[in-house]
Short mmCIF file of C-alpha atoms and ligand atoms in Angstrom, two decimals:
data_model
loop_
_atom_site.label_atom_id
_atom_site.label_comp_id
_atom_site.label_asym_id
_atom_site.label_seq_id
_atom_site.Cartn_x
_atom_site.Cartn_y
_atom_site.Cartn_z
CA MET P 1 -22.22 8.01 4.77
CA LYS P 2 -19.96 8.39 2.00
CA ALA P 3 -17.59 6.09 0.79
CA VAL P 4 -15.02 5.99 -2.04
CA ARG P 5 -14.85 2.11 -2.84
CA MET P 6 -13.15 -0.53 -5.25
CA VAL P 7 -15.90 -1.96 -7.48
CA GLU P 8 -13.59 -3.97 -9.96
CA ALA P 9 -10.09 -4.66 -9.93
CA GLY P 10 -8.55 -2.34 -12.39
CA LYS P 11 -11.00 -0.06 -12.73
CA PRO P 12 -11.49 3.53 -11.18
CA LEU P 13 -12.94 3.75 -7.32
CA GLU P 14 -16.16 4.90 -6.97
CA LEU P 15 -18.19 7.00 -4.71
CA GLN P 16 -21.01 5.35 -3.10
CA GLU P 17 -23.85 5.75 -0.59
CA VAL P 18 -23.48 3.28 2.49
CA PRO P 19 -24.89 2.35 5.53
CA ILE P 20 -22.69 3.62 8.59
CA PRO P 21 -21.04 0.34 9.82
CA SER P 22 -22.41 -1.53 12.84
CA ILE P 23 -20.17 -2.34 15.64
CA SER P 24 -19.95 -5.15 18.14
CA GLU P 25 -19.68 -4.67 21.97
CA THR P 26 -15.89 -4.92 21.96
CA ASP P 27 -15.83 -2.63 18.28
CA ILE P 28 -16.08 1.39 18.17
CA LEU P 29 -16.96 3.04 15.42
CA VAL P 30 -14.84 5.69 14.08
CA ARG P 31 -15.36 9.27 12.08
CA VAL P 32 -12.64 9.65 10.05
CA ARG P 33 -10.50 12.53 10.09
CA ALA P 34 -8.06 11.56 7.84
CA ALA P 35 -7.15 8.96 5.30
CA GLY P 36 -3.65 8.79 4.02
CA ILE P 37 -3.52 7.91 -0.03
CA CYS P 38 -0.74 4.95 0.09
CA HIS P 39 1.16 3.34 -2.78
CA SER P 40 -0.27 -0.14 -1.71
CA ASP P 41 -3.59 1.33 -2.49
CA ALA P 42 -2.58 1.61 -5.96
CA HIS P 43 -1.68 -2.02 -6.19
CA TYR P 44 -4.97 -3.10 -4.57
CA ARG P 45 -6.96 -0.75 -7.34
CA ALA P 46 -5.12 -2.59 -9.93
CA GLY P 47 -6.09 -6.04 -8.67
CA LYS P 48 -2.47 -6.90 -8.04
CA SER P 49 -3.51 -8.26 -4.48
CA ALA P 50 -6.05 -10.31 -3.14
CA MET P 51 -8.84 -8.78 -1.78
CA GLY P 52 -11.94 -8.88 0.36
CA LYS P 53 -15.04 -9.14 -0.50
CA LEU P 54 -15.73 -6.61 -3.49
CA PRO P 55 -16.87 -3.68 -3.35
CA ILE P 56 -14.94 -2.68 -0.68
CA THR P 57 -13.73 0.76 0.87
CA LEU P 58 -10.07 1.39 0.62
CA GLY P 59 -7.88 3.01 2.94
CA HIS P 60 -5.67 1.83 5.95
CA GLU P 61 -3.67 4.61 7.38
CA ILE P 62 -6.26 6.20 9.28
CA ALA P 63 -7.36 8.78 11.81
CA GLY P 64 -9.98 10.07 13.41
CA GLU P 65 -12.78 10.53 16.46
CA VAL P 66 -14.38 7.53 18.91
CA GLU P 67 -18.19 8.26 17.16
CA TRP P 68 -19.58 5.31 19.32
CA THR P 69 -18.44 2.68 21.88
CA GLY P 70 -19.32 -1.17 22.31
CA SER P 71 -20.62 -1.90 25.48
CA GLN P 72 -17.34 -3.94 26.52
CA VAL P 73 -15.16 -0.75 25.84
CA ARG P 74 -13.68 0.50 28.65
CA ALA P 75 -10.25 2.26 27.98
CA LEU P 76 -11.86 4.72 25.30
CA ASN P 77 -14.84 7.40 25.26
CA VAL P 78 -17.08 9.19 22.39
CA GLY P 79 -14.76 12.13 21.02
CA ASP P 80 -11.10 10.58 21.99
CA ARG P 81 -8.90 11.44 19.33
CA VAL P 82 -7.27 7.88 18.02
CA ALA P 83 -5.08 6.44 14.89
CA LEU P 84 -5.92 2.86 14.06
CA HIS P 85 -3.58 -0.02 13.54
CA TYR P 86 -4.44 -1.61 10.35
CA ASN P 87 -4.08 -5.54 11.08
CA ILE P 88 -7.11 -6.90 12.80
CA SER P 89 -5.51 -9.87 14.32
CA CYS P 90 -7.68 -13.13 15.96
CA GLY P 91 -6.08 -12.85 19.35
CA ASP P 92 -5.82 -16.58 20.49
CA CYS P 93 -3.91 -18.51 17.35
CA TYR P 94 -0.50 -19.09 18.18
CA TYR P 95 1.67 -16.45 16.62
CA CYS P 96 -0.96 -13.97 18.30
CA SER P 97 -0.61 -15.65 21.82
CA THR P 98 3.23 -15.18 21.22
CA GLY P 99 3.50 -11.69 20.55
CA ASN P 100 3.74 -11.71 16.46
CA GLU P 101 0.66 -11.26 15.61
CA GLN P 102 1.29 -9.72 12.23
CA PHE P 103 1.45 -13.65 10.91
CA CYS P 104 -2.03 -14.09 12.50
CA THR P 105 -3.61 -17.47 10.50
CA THR P 106 -6.49 -14.81 10.15
CA VAL P 107 -5.52 -11.77 10.05
CA LYS P 108 -7.11 -9.16 7.99
CA MET P 109 -6.24 -5.40 7.11
CA LEU P 110 -8.57 -2.42 7.01
CA GLY P 111 -8.89 -1.20 3.46
CA HIS P 112 -7.55 -4.61 1.90
CA HIS P 113 -9.69 -7.16 3.38
CA LEU P 114 -12.07 -5.19 5.34
CA ASP P 115 -14.03 -1.72 4.96
CA GLY P 116 -11.19 0.70 5.35
CA GLY P 117 -10.97 4.92 5.83
CA TYR P 118 -11.67 6.16 2.33
CA ALA P 119 -15.17 7.16 3.85
CA GLU P 120 -17.02 9.14 6.53
CA TYR P 121 -16.85 6.25 9.44
CA VAL P 122 -14.86 2.68 10.32
CA ALA P 123 -15.87 0.26 12.63
CA VAL P 124 -12.74 -1.29 14.42
CA PRO P 125 -12.09 -3.67 17.80
CA ALA P 126 -11.55 -1.07 20.04
CA GLN P 127 -7.82 -2.60 20.82
CA ASN P 128 -6.87 -1.74 17.47
CA ALA P 129 -6.88 2.27 18.52
CA ILE P 130 -3.97 4.04 19.66
CA PRO P 131 -4.45 7.29 21.44
CA LEU P 132 -3.94 10.67 19.36
CA PRO P 133 -2.27 13.33 21.58
CA GLU P 134 -3.41 17.05 20.33
CA GLU P 135 0.22 17.86 19.17
CA ILE P 136 -0.35 15.37 16.19
CA SER P 137 -2.93 16.39 13.23
CA PHE P 138 -5.17 13.38 12.30
CA GLU P 139 -2.99 13.81 8.93
CA ALA P 140 0.32 13.15 10.34
CA GLY P 141 -1.66 10.40 12.52
CA ALA P 142 -2.93 8.50 9.82
CA THR P 143 0.44 8.38 7.75
CA LEU P 144 2.20 7.31 11.01
CA MET P 145 0.37 3.87 11.29
CA CYS P 146 2.08 2.58 7.91
CA ALA P 147 5.53 3.86 6.61
CA SER P 148 7.10 5.18 10.07
CA ALA P 149 5.84 1.93 11.71
CA THR P 150 7.36 0.00 9.46
CA ALA P 151 10.78 1.66 9.29
CA LEU P 152 10.31 1.27 13.55
CA HIS P 153 9.95 -2.26 13.41
CA ALA P 154 12.91 -2.79 10.78
CA LEU P 155 15.26 -0.84 13.08
CA ARG P 156 14.09 -2.91 16.16
CA LYS P 157 14.32 -6.37 13.99
CA GLY P 158 18.21 -5.07 13.12
CA ARG P 159 18.45 -4.58 16.70
CA VAL P 160 20.33 -0.82 16.47
CA LYS P 161 22.02 0.19 19.47
CA ALA P 162 23.61 3.08 20.73
CA GLY P 163 26.82 3.81 19.00
CA GLU P 164 26.46 1.78 16.22
CA THR P 165 26.34 2.96 12.45
CA VAL P 166 23.29 2.34 9.78
CA ALA P 167 22.73 2.92 6.41
CA ILE P 168 19.51 3.39 5.05
CA PHE P 169 19.17 2.32 1.55
CA GLY P 170 15.92 4.70 -0.41
CA VAL P 171 14.91 8.02 1.25
CA GLY P 172 10.80 7.65 0.55
CA GLY P 173 8.44 7.48 3.54
CA LEU P 174 10.06 5.06 5.32
CA GLY P 175 13.64 5.93 4.43
CA LEU P 176 13.14 9.36 6.08
CA SER P 177 11.14 8.02 9.12
CA ALA P 178 13.85 5.07 9.55
CA ILE P 179 16.63 7.90 9.74
CA GLN P 180 15.39 9.91 12.14
CA LEU P 181 14.33 6.95 14.17
CA ALA P 182 17.62 5.16 13.95
CA LYS P 183 19.00 8.79 15.10
CA ALA P 184 16.77 8.33 18.25
CA ILE P 185 17.91 4.96 18.81
CA GLY P 186 21.61 6.16 19.47
CA ALA P 187 22.89 5.36 15.93
CA VAL P 188 26.32 8.02 15.81
CA GLU P 189 26.15 7.92 11.87
CA VAL P 190 23.15 7.34 9.49
CA TYR P 191 24.14 6.94 5.65
CA ALA P 192 21.33 7.50 3.17
CA VAL P 193 21.19 5.88 -0.06
CA ASP P 194 19.53 7.06 -3.19
CA ILE P 195 19.87 8.79 -6.24
CA LYS P 196 17.63 11.67 -6.67
CA GLN P 197 19.04 14.75 -5.13
CA ASP P 198 16.02 16.64 -3.75
CA LYS P 199 15.99 13.04 -1.21
CA LEU P 200 19.45 13.30 -0.53
CA GLU P 201 19.00 16.53 0.51
CA LEU P 202 15.91 16.42 2.47
CA ALA P 203 17.72 13.41 4.09
CA SER P 204 20.82 15.84 4.92
CA GLU P 205 18.19 18.04 6.79
CA TYR P 206 17.86 15.30 9.26
CA ASP P 207 21.17 15.01 9.87
CA ALA P 208 21.93 11.95 7.52
CA ILE P 209 25.31 11.61 5.47
CA PRO P 210 24.00 11.60 1.94
CA ILE P 211 25.30 8.76 -0.68
CA ASP P 212 24.73 9.64 -4.14
CA ALA P 213 24.06 6.02 -5.62
CA GLY P 214 23.99 7.61 -9.17
CA ARG P 215 27.75 8.77 -8.86
CA CYS P 216 29.60 6.36 -6.81
CA ASP P 217 30.26 2.79 -5.75
CA VAL P 218 27.80 2.63 -2.68
CA VAL P 219 29.47 -0.35 -0.79
CA GLU P 220 33.04 1.44 -1.59
CA GLU P 221 31.85 4.51 -0.32
CA ILE P 222 30.21 3.40 2.73
CA ARG P 223 33.71 1.45 3.45
CA ARG P 224 35.49 4.71 2.52
CA LEU P 225 33.34 6.84 5.11
CA THR P 226 33.69 4.15 7.89
CA LYS P 227 37.40 3.68 7.58
CA GLY P 228 37.00 0.09 6.12
CA LYS P 229 34.95 -1.24 8.81
CA GLY P 230 31.57 -1.30 7.04
CA VAL P 231 28.26 -0.32 9.08
CA ASP P 232 26.45 -2.24 12.23
CA VAL P 233 23.19 -2.11 10.27
CA ALA P 234 22.18 -1.48 6.66
CA VAL P 235 18.27 -1.79 5.76
CA GLU P 236 16.95 -1.68 2.17
CA MET P 237 13.51 -0.29 1.50
CA ILE P 238 13.62 0.03 -2.10
CA GLY P 239 12.84 -3.68 -3.15
CA LEU P 240 15.99 -4.12 -5.78
CA GLN P 241 17.94 -7.01 -6.10
CA GLN P 242 21.07 -4.47 -6.46
CA THR P 243 20.40 -2.66 -3.50
CA MET P 244 19.52 -5.94 -1.72
CA LYS P 245 23.07 -6.92 -2.34
CA GLN P 246 24.71 -3.72 -1.51
CA THR P 247 23.14 -3.52 1.92
CA VAL P 248 24.68 -6.93 2.60
CA GLU P 249 28.01 -6.07 1.42
CA SER P 250 28.42 -2.99 3.05
CA LEU P 251 27.79 -4.22 6.63
CA GLY P 252 31.19 -4.79 9.04
CA VAL P 253 31.59 -7.62 11.34
CA LEU P 254 28.67 -8.80 12.85
CA GLY P 255 26.32 -6.04 11.05
CA ARG P 256 22.68 -6.95 10.52
CA ALA P 257 20.93 -6.43 6.93
CA VAL P 258 17.47 -5.70 7.20
CA ILE P 259 15.17 -6.57 4.20
CA VAL P 260 11.89 -4.55 3.84
CA GLY P 261 11.57 -3.76 0.31
CA ILE P 262 9.29 -6.75 -1.61
CA SER P 263 10.84 -8.32 -4.29
CA ARG P 264 10.89 -12.02 -5.78
CA ILE P 265 14.24 -11.80 -7.52
CA PRO P 266 16.39 -14.19 -5.63
CA LEU P 267 19.12 -12.21 -3.29
CA GLU P 268 22.37 -13.55 -4.25
CA VAL P 269 25.66 -13.08 -2.10
CA ASN P 270 29.03 -14.64 -1.54
CA PRO P 271 28.68 -17.03 1.65
CA TYR P 272 32.38 -17.11 2.28
CA ALA P 273 33.54 -13.64 1.45
CA THR P 274 30.26 -11.78 2.55
CA LEU P 275 28.61 -13.79 5.26
CA ILE P 276 30.88 -15.86 6.97
CA GLY P 277 33.74 -13.87 7.07
CA TYR P 278 31.66 -10.68 8.64
CA GLU P 279 29.35 -12.99 10.79
CA VAL P 280 26.52 -11.20 9.10
CA GLU P 281 22.80 -11.83 9.55
CA ILE P 282 20.09 -11.09 6.55
CA ILE P 283 17.01 -10.45 8.27
CA GLY P 284 13.39 -9.98 7.01
CA SER P 285 11.36 -7.45 8.45
CA ASN P 286 7.18 -7.97 7.66
CA ASP P 287 4.93 -4.89 8.49
CA HIS P 288 4.82 -3.93 12.34
CA LEU P 289 3.31 -4.61 15.55
CA LEU P 290 0.52 -3.10 17.22
CA GLN P 291 2.66 -2.90 20.43
CA GLU P 292 4.95 -0.47 18.90
CA LEU P 293 2.57 2.26 17.76
CA PRO P 294 2.03 3.72 21.21
CA LEU P 295 5.97 4.59 21.18
CA LEU P 296 5.85 5.70 17.77
CA VAL P 297 3.28 7.96 18.98
CA ASP P 298 5.00 9.36 21.68
CA MET P 299 8.14 9.72 19.54
CA ALA P 300 6.05 12.01 17.14
CA ARG P 301 4.55 13.88 20.22
CA ARG P 302 8.14 14.56 21.41
CA LYS P 303 8.90 15.49 18.06
CA ILE P 304 12.06 13.06 17.77
CA LEU P 305 9.81 12.22 15.06
CA ASP P 306 9.06 15.16 12.92
CA THR P 307 5.85 14.71 11.26
CA SER P 308 5.66 17.97 9.80
CA HIS P 309 7.23 17.35 6.88
CA VAL P 310 4.88 14.29 5.78
CA VAL P 311 1.51 15.58 4.27
CA SER P 312 1.53 17.72 1.38
CA GLN P 313 -1.78 18.13 0.37
CA VAL P 314 -4.88 17.52 1.75
CA VAL P 315 -8.28 16.10 -0.70
CA ALA P 316 -11.88 15.76 0.18
CA LEU P 317 -13.89 12.49 -0.28
CA ASP P 318 -14.12 12.61 -4.04
CA ALA P 319 -13.53 10.04 -6.01
CA ASP P 320 -12.03 11.39 -9.18
CA LYS P 321 -9.31 13.33 -7.39
CA ILE P 322 -8.52 10.06 -5.42
CA ASN P 323 -8.23 7.86 -8.64
CA GLN P 324 -5.81 10.67 -10.22
CA ARG P 325 -3.46 10.25 -7.30
CA LEU P 326 -3.65 6.47 -7.35
CA ASP P 327 -2.67 6.95 -11.26
CA ASP P 328 0.13 8.89 -9.99
CA LEU P 329 1.29 6.96 -7.82
CA GLU P 330 1.02 4.12 -9.84
CA HIS P 331 3.22 5.62 -12.87
CA PHE P 332 5.59 6.91 -10.22
CA THR P 333 5.23 10.78 -11.12
CA SER P 334 4.83 12.52 -8.11
CA ASP P 335 6.39 12.27 -4.48
CA VAL P 336 3.76 13.98 -3.06
CA ARG P 337 1.92 12.58 0.19
CA MET P 338 -2.00 12.71 0.14
CA VAL P 339 -4.37 12.59 2.67
CA ILE P 340 -7.86 12.62 2.42
CA VAL P 341 -9.89 14.11 4.75
CA PRO P 342 -13.58 13.13 4.40
ZN1 ZN E 1 0.17 2.27 3.60
ZN1 ZN E 2 -4.19 -14.60 15.44
#
């Protein structure tokens, strides 16, 4: 089969001819119908993250059709449409057995530690496959497995309840999903903070109240719009020191700040004025859980989560085009969401 693979860190990916993966009795073989090209893939190609053994096939946002099932697989049949959870966990370490499998001591990620979806076929444990209804395209199904899933997990970590107010910092793929999911969970007002006009306009189309951080003091503006109270939940999806601080400072009494954006720079807050005075919580949110994915797929099927805007370009399994897209992602020169259709 054909696969577009990382051969060496910092070098362009290469199209290779490799054997179709073999499967164990509890695995399935999936014919890949869509594989999302994610910002993380640009990091992986650049060698910024420890990878599995090279060469490795990238691609962790995958949807396709079951091509073959292992002898022990009961819940899936050949021809079923599926989307794949990218974290493969052991199932019996302390974290797996307490329902927090994203911390599995031996967790391996498709397209990062194991061969992923930039290929014609991929092999995964059957438990990693989420049935994908006909109403959701393979392209949309693939992208649900990364940004949207992480957005849902963040809102669950923030314990958003009906009637609350939410601020989302950063209106990218994560932020747009978070806006819609927060509304679906029952948030009465969702504020969308960004500096780009087109993103703020898109956020407004999904009923969020846009806040242009380039034109106002975000914290003051949120206080003004909430009549001095601040928001109940604020989610940071950018990874900047300044926006993390704003996320915490825009909270009201008993507010929860959820940090999703990645940074290694310390987050400084005033413990008395900001934390103790309001009894706020700062919560880290890491990836998502397998158990959250069926709910997410169902929300997409019911159009509570609109996936029609997500994918804007489709490309074949072509190494040059994929490398070009990863270059763009590396240099932030394009907001186009591209999906490979092998
Ligand atoms: Zn991704
Ligand atoms: Zn485990």
